[in-house]
């Protein structure tokens, strides 16, 4: 009897907790939605509930990166379980106002939203894309490519096929030029400029540090011309270094100690590694949006 | 001594005058700019309403193909369209009555189109027609654009009104004749949701 009671109790608890879990699907708002593009300039898909598989997210990111480079489009794809109010249109417009998606001059922003538990979807076009993707075309893409997949709950392919179709229309529009590119290039230039500046400063310091003050004439033109390895003791290397002053030709020999290194190039490798590493991690730079505006164009609905 | 005192007074008056003129010029320019913003926003509102009007013939013809006998509905849409195209508002002399009239005329189109879309529910073939679905999407998109442009117009009017009515700009506004403008009111005419009648 007691055992039975305990099972009933457990059953009730599990029932309750599953109820709670079901109601727990986050209601995303434009404020709470993590905007991945701001962390990584090459990512455009907001998938906070993990509805899309990583492979599809990658493919869609690739499509959008291509559109961004070739046509200057800034596109954000949002796939969530639920949005606040269950209305993808309002959510998308608020998102566009918050981030200013699309270039400021050309307004070529694009937002695609799918809310799986609200069973709602929306394509929103920036005012500069309304000619390339009229509402009727957005609807056609939704009817032909997306809705059939959504009805099968195949979220991956609903988004992938939809984005492929959208990309075809955008690619086919020659009036969208490469020059339409997002204005946030400024941010990119600033980063590149900073990197160059940093590297130059480093080299300058390295060159400067070569020179020491000459004990003879007092000018900072005293530098090492020759060094001979002598021996290693207690993990310390001993060198004989010949210094010469380029001003007064004063020459001096010194015995110098340096920490022992197994590989002569180790220092250089570490230095090169850090510089290159910080430069090559380009993808890790956060992105930004151009500040484009949306006029309410696009198409959406419920499936 | 006397002369230099009068000179001082004259210089002081001149300085104040220059200051006031400078002030007035910047305020005047600000008001002109904001008035331009308002008329730009208004033009956008009109463009979006015009876009909806342009959609009507296509929409009516498509529905006609499936529901030819819903004559009264078509006539209502056409009549509302004809009426609305006659009401135009000039942003320069936009009176509250004119705006009200415009809103009422556009509101008639809204409700007539609402009825047109509502009857399509009775025709499954029409509802499944891709052409009709696309037209419907265009209509929805246009309604969304109208809403956005109305909001932007109201925002522009609000900015302008705040400038014109706050001190000290209101003094210059009175001198140069910048009056308070009217925005759309939420409950009147066009913003009403279409009523569905069976």
Coordinates of C-alpha atoms in Angstrom, one line a residue:
Chain A
X1 CA 0.0 0.0 0.0
X2 CA 2.8 2.4 1.0
X3 CA 4.8 1.5 -2.1
X4 CA 1.7 2.1 -4.3
X5 CA 1.2 5.5 -2.6
X6 CA 4.7 6.4 -3.3
X7 CA 4.4 5.5 -7.0
X8 CA 1.2 7.6 -7.3
X9 CA 3.0 10.5 -5.6
X10 CA 5.9 10.1 -8.0
X11 CA 3.6 9.9 -11.0
X12 CA 1.8 13.1 -9.9
X13 CA 5.1 14.9 -9.4
X14 CA 6.4 13.8 -12.8
X15 CA 3.1 14.9 -14.4
X16 CA 3.4 18.3 -12.8
X17 CA 7.0 18.8 -13.7
X18 CA 6.4 17.8 -17.4
X19 CA 3.6 20.4 -17.4
X20 CA 5.9 23.0 -16.0
X21 CA 8.6 22.0 -18.6
X22 CA 6.1 22.3 -21.4
X23 CA 5.1 25.8 -20.3
X24 CA 8.7 26.7 -19.9
X25 CA 9.5 27.3 -23.6
X26 CA 11.0 30.7 -23.4
X27 CA 8.9 33.6 -24.7
X28 CA 11.5 35.4 -26.7
X29 CA 11.3 39.2 -27.0
X30 CA 13.6 41.3 -29.2
X31 CA 15.4 42.3 -26.0
X32 CA 16.0 38.8 -24.7
X33 CA 16.9 37.2 -28.0
X34 CA 20.7 36.7 -28.2
X35 CA 21.9 38.3 -31.4
X36 CA 24.7 36.0 -32.5
X37 CA 25.9 38.4 -35.3
X38 CA 27.1 40.9 -32.7
X39 CA 29.4 38.2 -31.3
X40 CA 30.6 36.8 -34.6
X41 CA 30.4 38.8 -37.8
X42 CA 30.0 35.6 -39.8
X43 CA 27.0 34.3 -38.0
X44 CA 23.4 35.3 -38.8
X45 CA 21.2 32.6 -37.5
X46 CA 19.6 33.0 -34.0
X47 CA 18.8 29.5 -32.9
X48 CA 18.6 29.9 -29.1
X49 CA 16.2 26.9 -28.6
X50 CA 18.5 24.6 -30.7
X51 CA 15.7 23.8 -33.1
X52 CA 17.9 23.8 -36.2
X53 CA 20.7 21.3 -36.5
X54 CA 24.3 22.8 -36.4
X55 CA 24.9 21.7 -40.1
X56 CA 21.8 23.6 -41.3
X57 CA 22.8 26.7 -39.3
X58 CA 26.2 26.5 -41.0
X59 CA 24.7 26.2 -44.4
X60 CA 22.3 29.1 -43.8
X61 CA 25.2 31.2 -42.4
X62 CA 27.2 30.4 -45.6
X63 CA 24.3 31.5 -47.8
X64 CA 23.9 34.8 -45.9
X65 CA 27.7 35.5 -45.9
X66 CA 27.6 35.0 -49.7
X67 CA 24.7 37.5 -50.0
X68 CA 26.5 39.9 -47.6
X69 CA 29.7 39.8 -49.6
X70 CA 28.2 39.9 -53.1
X71 CA 25.1 42.0 -52.6
X72 CA 25.6 43.8 -49.4
X73 CA 22.6 42.2 -47.7
X74 CA 22.3 41.8 -44.0
X75 CA 19.9 39.0 -43.2
X76 CA 18.9 37.6 -39.8
X77 CA 17.2 34.3 -39.4
X78 CA 15.4 33.6 -36.1
X79 CA 14.1 30.2 -35.3
X80 CA 12.5 29.9 -31.8
X81 CA 9.8 27.9 -30.1
X82 CA 7.7 30.9 -29.1
X83 CA 7.8 34.7 -29.5
X84 CA 6.1 37.1 -27.2
X85 CA 2.5 37.8 -28.3
X86 CA 2.8 34.9 -30.9
X87 CA 3.1 37.5 -33.7
X88 CA 6.2 37.2 -35.8
X89 CA 5.5 40.4 -37.7
X90 CA 5.5 42.6 -34.6
X91 CA 8.5 40.7 -33.3
X92 CA 10.4 41.2 -36.5
X93 CA 9.7 44.9 -36.8
X94 CA 10.7 45.5 -33.2
X95 CA 13.9 43.5 -33.9
X96 CA 14.6 45.6 -37.0
X97 CA 14.1 48.8 -35.0
X98 CA 16.3 47.6 -32.2
X99 CA 19.3 46.5 -34.3
X100 CA 18.8 48.5 -37.5
X101 CA 19.4 45.5 -39.8
X102 CA 20.6 46.4 -43.3
X103 CA 22.8 49.1 -44.7
X104 CA 21.7 52.6 -43.7
X105 CA 21.9 54.0 -47.3
X106 CA 20.3 51.1 -49.1
X107 CA 18.1 49.6 -46.4
X108 CA 18.9 46.1 -47.7
X109 CA 18.0 44.2 -44.6
X110 CA 16.1 40.9 -44.4
X111 CA 14.6 39.1 -41.5
X112 CA 13.2 35.5 -41.6
X113 CA 11.4 34.3 -38.5
X114 CA 9.9 30.9 -37.7
X115 CA 8.2 30.3 -34.4
X116 CA 7.5 26.6 -34.2
X117 CA 5.0 26.5 -31.3
X118 CA 3.2 29.6 -32.4
X119 CA 3.0 27.9 -35.8
X120 CA 3.9 31.3 -37.3
X121 CA 6.4 32.5 -39.9
X122 CA 7.3 35.8 -41.4
X123 CA 9.7 37.2 -44.0
X124 CA 10.4 40.9 -43.6
X125 CA 12.1 42.9 -46.3
X126 CA 14.0 46.2 -45.8
X127 CA 12.7 49.1 -47.8
X128 CA 15.6 48.6 -50.3
X129 CA 14.8 45.0 -50.9
X130 CA 11.0 45.4 -51.6
X131 CA 11.7 45.6 -55.3
X132 CA 13.9 42.5 -55.3
X133 CA 11.6 40.5 -53.1
X134 CA 8.0 41.9 -53.5
X135 CA 5.5 40.6 -51.0
X136 CA 4.0 38.3 -53.6
X137 CA 7.4 36.6 -54.2
X138 CA 7.9 36.2 -50.4
X139 CA 4.5 34.6 -50.2
X140 CA 5.3 32.3 -53.2
X141 CA 8.5 31.2 -51.6
X142 CA 6.6 30.5 -48.4
X143 CA 3.9 28.6 -50.1
X144 CA 6.1 26.5 -52.4
X145 CA 9.3 26.0 -50.3
X146 CA 8.6 26.5 -46.6
X147 CA 5.0 25.7 -45.6
X148 CA 5.0 22.1 -46.9
X149 CA 8.2 21.4 -44.8
X150 CA 6.8 23.3 -41.8
X151 CA 3.7 21.1 -41.9
X152 CA 5.9 18.1 -41.7
X153 CA 7.8 19.8 -38.8
X154 CA 10.9 19.6 -40.9
X155 CA 12.2 23.0 -39.6
X156 CA 15.7 22.4 -41.0
X157 CA 14.6 22.2 -44.6
X158 CA 11.9 24.7 -44.3
X159 CA 14.5 27.3 -43.4
X160 CA 17.2 26.0 -45.8
X161 CA 14.9 25.7 -48.8
X162 CA 13.4 29.1 -48.1
X163 CA 16.8 30.8 -47.8
X164 CA 18.0 29.1 -50.9
X165 CA 15.0 30.5 -52.9
X166 CA 15.4 33.9 -51.4
X167 CA 19.1 33.9 -52.3
X168 CA 18.3 33.0 -55.9
X169 CA 16.0 36.1 -56.2
X170 CA 18.6 38.3 -54.6
X171 CA 21.5 36.9 -56.7
X172 CA 19.4 37.4 -59.8
X173 CA 18.9 41.1 -59.2
X174 CA 21.8 43.0 -60.8
X175 CA 20.6 46.3 -59.4
X176 CA 21.9 45.2 -56.1
X177 CA 25.6 46.0 -56.3
X178 CA 28.6 45.0 -54.4
X179 CA 28.9 48.6 -53.4
X180 CA 25.6 48.4 -51.6
X181 CA 27.7 46.8 -48.9
X182 CA 26.9 47.5 -45.3
X183 CA 28.2 50.7 -43.9
X184 CA 29.6 48.8 -41.0
X185 CA 32.7 48.4 -43.1
X186 CA 33.9 51.3 -41.0
X187 CA 34.1 49.0 -38.0
X188 CA 36.1 46.5 -40.1
X189 CA 38.5 49.2 -41.2
X190 CA 38.9 50.3 -37.7
X191 CA 39.9 46.8 -36.6
X192 CA 42.3 46.4 -39.5
X193 CA 43.8 49.8 -38.9
X194 CA 44.2 49.0 -35.2
X195 CA 45.9 45.7 -36.1
X196 CA 48.4 47.5 -38.4
X197 CA 49.1 50.1 -35.9
X198 CA 49.6 47.6 -33.2
X199 CA 52.0 45.6 -35.4
X200 CA 54.0 48.6 -36.4
X201 CA 54.2 49.8 -32.9
X202 CA 55.6 46.4 -31.8
X203 CA 58.2 46.3 -34.6
X204 CA 59.2 49.9 -33.8
X205 CA 59.7 48.9 -30.2
X206 CA 61.7 45.9 -31.2
X207 CA 64.0 48.0 -33.4
X208 CA 64.3 50.7 -30.7
X209 CA 65.2 48.1 -28.1
X210 CA 68.2 47.0 -30.2
X211 CA 69.9 50.3 -29.4
X212 CA 71.5 51.1 -26.1
X213 CA 73.3 54.1 -24.7
X214 CA 76.9 54.2 -25.8
X215 CA 79.2 54.4 -22.7
X216 CA 81.7 56.5 -24.7
X217 CA 79.7 59.2 -26.5
X218 CA 76.3 58.9 -24.6
X219 CA 74.2 58.5 -27.8
X220 CA 71.6 55.8 -28.1
X221 CA 73.4 54.2 -31.1
X222 CA 75.1 51.3 -29.3
X223 CA 74.0 48.0 -30.8
X224 CA 75.0 44.3 -30.9
X225 CA 76.8 43.3 -34.1
X226 CA 78.0 39.8 -33.2
X227 CA 77.3 37.2 -30.7
X228 CA 79.1 33.9 -30.0
X229 CA 77.6 31.1 -28.0
X230 CA 80.0 30.1 -25.1
X231 CA 78.3 27.5 -22.9
X232 CA 75.2 26.5 -21.0
X233 CA 75.1 26.2 -17.2
X234 CA 72.1 25.7 -14.9
X235 CA 69.7 26.2 -17.8
X236 CA 71.4 29.5 -18.6
X237 CA 73.1 30.2 -21.9
X238 CA 76.2 32.4 -21.9
X239 CA 77.1 34.5 -25.0
X240 CA 79.9 36.8 -25.8
X241 CA 78.3 39.8 -27.5
X242 CA 80.2 42.5 -29.4
X243 CA 78.7 45.9 -29.3
X244 CA 79.5 48.8 -31.6
X245 CA 78.4 52.4 -31.5
X246 CA 77.3 53.6 -35.0
X247 CA 78.1 57.2 -33.9
X248 CA 81.6 57.1 -32.4
X249 CA 82.6 53.5 -33.5
X250 CA 83.3 52.6 -29.8
X251 CA 83.4 48.8 -29.5
X252 CA 83.0 46.6 -26.5
X253 CA 82.7 42.9 -25.7
X254 CA 80.3 41.7 -23.0
X255 CA 79.3 38.3 -21.6
X256 CA 75.6 38.0 -21.5
X257 CA 73.3 35.4 -19.8
X258 CA 70.0 34.3 -21.3
X259 CA 67.5 31.7 -20.2
X260 CA 68.2 28.4 -22.0
X261 CA 65.9 27.6 -24.8
X262 CA 65.6 24.2 -26.5
X263 CA 64.6 25.7 -29.7
X264 CA 66.3 28.8 -31.0
X265 CA 63.2 30.1 -32.7
X266 CA 60.9 29.5 -29.7
X267 CA 60.6 33.2 -28.9
X268 CA 59.9 34.2 -32.4
X269 CA 57.4 31.5 -32.8
X270 CA 55.5 32.5 -29.8
X271 CA 55.5 36.2 -30.8
X272 CA 54.5 35.3 -34.4
X273 CA 51.8 33.0 -33.1
X274 CA 50.2 35.6 -31.0
X275 CA 50.1 38.3 -33.7
X276 CA 48.9 35.9 -36.3
X277 CA 46.5 34.2 -34.0
X278 CA 44.8 37.5 -33.0
X279 CA 44.7 38.5 -36.7
X280 CA 43.5 35.2 -38.1
X281 CA 40.7 34.8 -35.6
X282 CA 38.9 37.3 -37.9
X283 CA 35.7 35.4 -37.6
X284 CA 35.7 36.0 -33.9
X285 CA 35.3 39.7 -34.3
X286 CA 31.8 40.8 -33.4
X287 CA 29.7 42.1 -36.3
X288 CA 27.4 45.1 -36.3
X289 CA 24.4 46.2 -38.3
X290 CA 24.2 49.2 -40.7
X291 CA 21.1 50.8 -39.3
X292 CA 18.7 50.1 -42.2
X293 CA 15.0 50.5 -41.8
X294 CA 12.0 48.4 -42.6
X295 CA 8.7 49.7 -43.9
X296 CA 6.6 46.7 -43.2
X297 CA 7.1 44.8 -46.5
X298 CA 7.2 41.0 -46.7
X299 CA 4.8 38.3 -46.1
X300 CA 3.9 35.9 -43.3
X301 CA 1.2 33.9 -41.7
X302 CA 0.3 30.8 -39.8
X303 CA 0.7 27.2 -41.0
Chain B
X1 CA 31.3 111.0 -21.5
X2 CA 27.7 111.3 -22.5
X3 CA 28.4 110.2 -26.0
X4 CA 30.3 107.1 -24.9
X5 CA 27.4 106.1 -22.6
X6 CA 24.9 106.3 -25.5
X7 CA 27.4 104.3 -27.6
X8 CA 27.5 101.7 -24.9
X9 CA 23.7 101.4 -24.9
X10 CA 23.6 101.3 -28.7
X11 CA 26.2 98.6 -28.7
X12 CA 24.3 96.6 -26.0
X13 CA 21.1 96.9 -28.0
X14 CA 22.8 95.9 -31.2
X15 CA 24.4 92.9 -29.4
X16 CA 21.0 91.7 -28.1
X17 CA 19.5 92.2 -31.5
X18 CA 22.2 90.2 -33.2
X19 CA 21.8 87.5 -30.6
X20 CA 18.0 87.4 -31.1
X21 CA 18.3 87.3 -34.8
X22 CA 20.8 84.4 -34.6
X23 CA 18.6 82.6 -32.2
X24 CA 15.6 83.2 -34.4
X25 CA 17.4 82.0 -37.5
X26 CA 18.5 78.6 -35.9
X27 CA 15.0 78.0 -34.5
X28 CA 13.5 79.0 -37.8
X29 CA 15.7 76.5 -39.7
X30 CA 14.9 73.8 -37.2
X31 CA 11.2 74.4 -37.6
X32 CA 11.5 74.4 -41.4
X33 CA 13.4 71.1 -41.3
X34 CA 10.9 69.4 -39.0
X35 CA 8.0 70.7 -41.2
X36 CA 9.8 69.1 -44.2
X37 CA 10.0 65.9 -42.2
X38 CA 6.3 66.0 -41.6
X39 CA 5.4 66.5 -45.3
X40 CA 7.9 63.8 -46.3
X41 CA 6.2 61.4 -43.8
X42 CA 2.8 62.5 -45.1
X43 CA 3.9 61.8 -48.7
X44 CA 4.9 58.3 -47.7
X45 CA 1.5 57.7 -46.0
X46 CA -0.2 58.8 -49.3
X47 CA 2.1 56.6 -51.3
X48 CA 1.2 53.5 -49.2
X49 CA -2.6 54.3 -49.5
X50 CA -2.2 54.7 -53.2
X51 CA -0.4 51.4 -53.4
X52 CA -3.5 49.8 -51.8
X53 CA -5.8 51.5 -54.2
X54 CA -3.7 50.2 -57.1
X55 CA -4.1 46.7 -55.9
X56 CA -7.8 46.8 -56.0
X57 CA -8.6 46.1 -59.7
X58 CA -6.4 43.0 -59.7
X59 CA -7.9 41.7 -56.5
X60 CA -11.4 42.3 -57.6
X61 CA -10.9 40.6 -60.9
X62 CA -9.3 37.6 -59.3
X63 CA -12.2 37.2 -56.9
X64 CA -14.7 37.8 -59.7
X65 CA -13.3 34.8 -61.5
X66 CA -14.5 32.5 -58.7
X67 CA -17.4 34.4 -57.1
X68 CA -19.0 36.3 -59.9
X69 CA -22.4 36.7 -58.2
X70 CA -21.0 38.6 -55.1
X71 CA -21.8 41.8 -57.1
X72 CA -22.6 44.1 -54.2
X73 CA -19.3 43.4 -52.5
X74 CA -17.3 44.3 -55.7
X75 CA -19.4 47.4 -56.2
X76 CA -18.8 48.5 -52.6
X77 CA -15.0 48.2 -53.1
X78 CA -15.1 50.0 -56.5
X79 CA -17.2 52.8 -55.1
X80 CA -15.0 53.3 -52.0
X81 CA -12.0 53.4 -54.3
X82 CA -13.5 56.0 -56.5
X83 CA -14.5 58.1 -53.5
X84 CA -11.1 57.8 -51.8
X85 CA -9.2 58.9 -54.9
X86 CA -11.0 62.2 -54.8
X87 CA -10.0 63.1 -51.3
X88 CA -6.5 64.4 -51.2
X89 CA -4.8 66.3 -48.5
X90 CA -2.1 68.9 -49.0
X91 CA 0.5 68.7 -46.2
X92 CA 0.9 72.5 -46.3
X93 CA -2.6 73.3 -45.2
X94 CA -3.7 70.1 -43.4
X95 CA -6.7 71.0 -41.3
X96 CA -8.1 68.5 -38.8
X97 CA -11.3 68.3 -40.9
X98 CA -9.4 67.4 -44.1
X99 CA -7.5 64.7 -42.3
X100 CA -10.7 63.4 -40.8
X101 CA -12.2 63.3 -44.3
X102 CA -9.2 61.5 -45.7
X103 CA -9.2 59.0 -42.9
X104 CA -12.9 58.3 -43.4
X105 CA -12.5 57.7 -47.1
X106 CA -9.6 55.3 -46.6
X107 CA -11.5 53.6 -43.8
X108 CA -14.3 52.8 -46.2
X109 CA -11.8 51.1 -48.5
X110 CA -10.5 49.2 -45.5
X111 CA -13.9 47.8 -44.6
X112 CA -14.9 47.1 -48.2
X113 CA -11.7 45.2 -48.7
X114 CA -12.3 43.4 -45.4
X115 CA -15.6 42.2 -46.7
X116 CA -14.1 41.1 -50.0
X117 CA -11.5 39.0 -48.2
X118 CA -14.2 37.6 -45.9
X119 CA -16.3 36.3 -48.8
X120 CA -13.3 34.5 -50.2
X121 CA -13.5 32.3 -47.2
X122 CA -16.6 30.8 -48.8
X123 CA -14.8 29.7 -51.9
X124 CA -12.2 27.0 -51.3
X125 CA -10.9 27.0 -54.9
X126 CA -10.3 30.8 -54.6
X127 CA -8.6 30.4 -51.3
X128 CA -6.3 27.7 -52.7
X129 CA -5.4 29.8 -55.8
X130 CA -1.8 30.8 -55.5
X131 CA -2.4 34.1 -57.4
X132 CA -5.1 35.0 -54.9
X133 CA -2.8 34.1 -52.0
X134 CA -0.1 36.3 -53.4
X135 CA -2.5 39.2 -53.9
X136 CA -3.7 38.7 -50.4
X137 CA -0.1 38.8 -49.1
X138 CA 0.5 42.0 -51.1
X139 CA -2.6 43.5 -49.5
X140 CA -1.4 42.5 -46.0
X141 CA 2.0 43.9 -46.7
X142 CA 0.4 47.1 -47.9
X143 CA -1.7 47.4 -44.7
X144 CA 1.5 46.8 -42.7
X145 CA 3.2 49.6 -44.7
X146 CA 0.3 51.9 -44.2
X147 CA 0.5 51.3 -40.4
X148 CA 4.3 51.9 -40.3
X149 CA 4.0 55.1 -42.4
X150 CA 1.1 56.4 -40.2
X151 CA 3.2 55.8 -37.1
X152 CA 6.2 57.6 -38.7
X153 CA 4.0 60.5 -39.7
X154 CA 2.6 60.7 -36.2
X155 CA 6.1 60.6 -34.7
X156 CA 7.2 63.4 -37.1
X157 CA 4.1 65.5 -36.2
X158 CA 4.8 65.0 -32.5
X159 CA 8.5 66.1 -32.8
X160 CA 7.3 69.2 -34.8
X161 CA 4.6 70.0 -32.3
X162 CA 6.9 69.7 -29.3
X163 CA 9.4 72.1 -31.0
X164 CA 6.7 74.6 -32.0
X165 CA 5.0 74.7 -28.6
X166 CA 7.9 74.7 -26.2
X167 CA 9.6 77.9 -24.9
X168 CA 11.4 79.8 -26.3
X169 CA 10.7 78.4 -29.8
X170 CA 7.0 79.1 -29.5
X171 CA 7.7 82.8 -29.7
X172 CA 9.5 82.5 -33.0
X173 CA 6.9 80.0 -34.2
X174 CA 4.2 82.7 -33.5
X175 CA 6.2 85.3 -35.4
X176 CA 6.9 83.1 -38.4
X177 CA 3.5 81.5 -38.4
X178 CA 4.3 77.8 -37.7
X179 CA 1.1 76.3 -36.4
X180 CA 0.5 73.1 -34.5
X181 CA -0.1 70.1 -36.8
X182 CA -2.5 67.2 -36.5
X183 CA -1.6 63.5 -36.6
X184 CA -3.8 60.5 -37.1
X185 CA -6.1 59.7 -34.3
X186 CA -6.1 56.0 -33.3
X187 CA -9.8 55.4 -33.2
X188 CA -11.0 57.2 -36.2
X189 CA -11.8 55.7 -39.6
X190 CA -8.9 53.9 -41.3
X191 CA -7.4 52.4 -38.2
X192 CA -10.6 50.6 -37.3
X193 CA -10.4 46.8 -37.8
X194 CA -12.6 45.8 -40.7
X195 CA -16.0 44.5 -39.6
X196 CA -16.9 41.0 -40.9
X197 CA -20.5 40.7 -41.9
X198 CA -22.3 37.5 -42.8

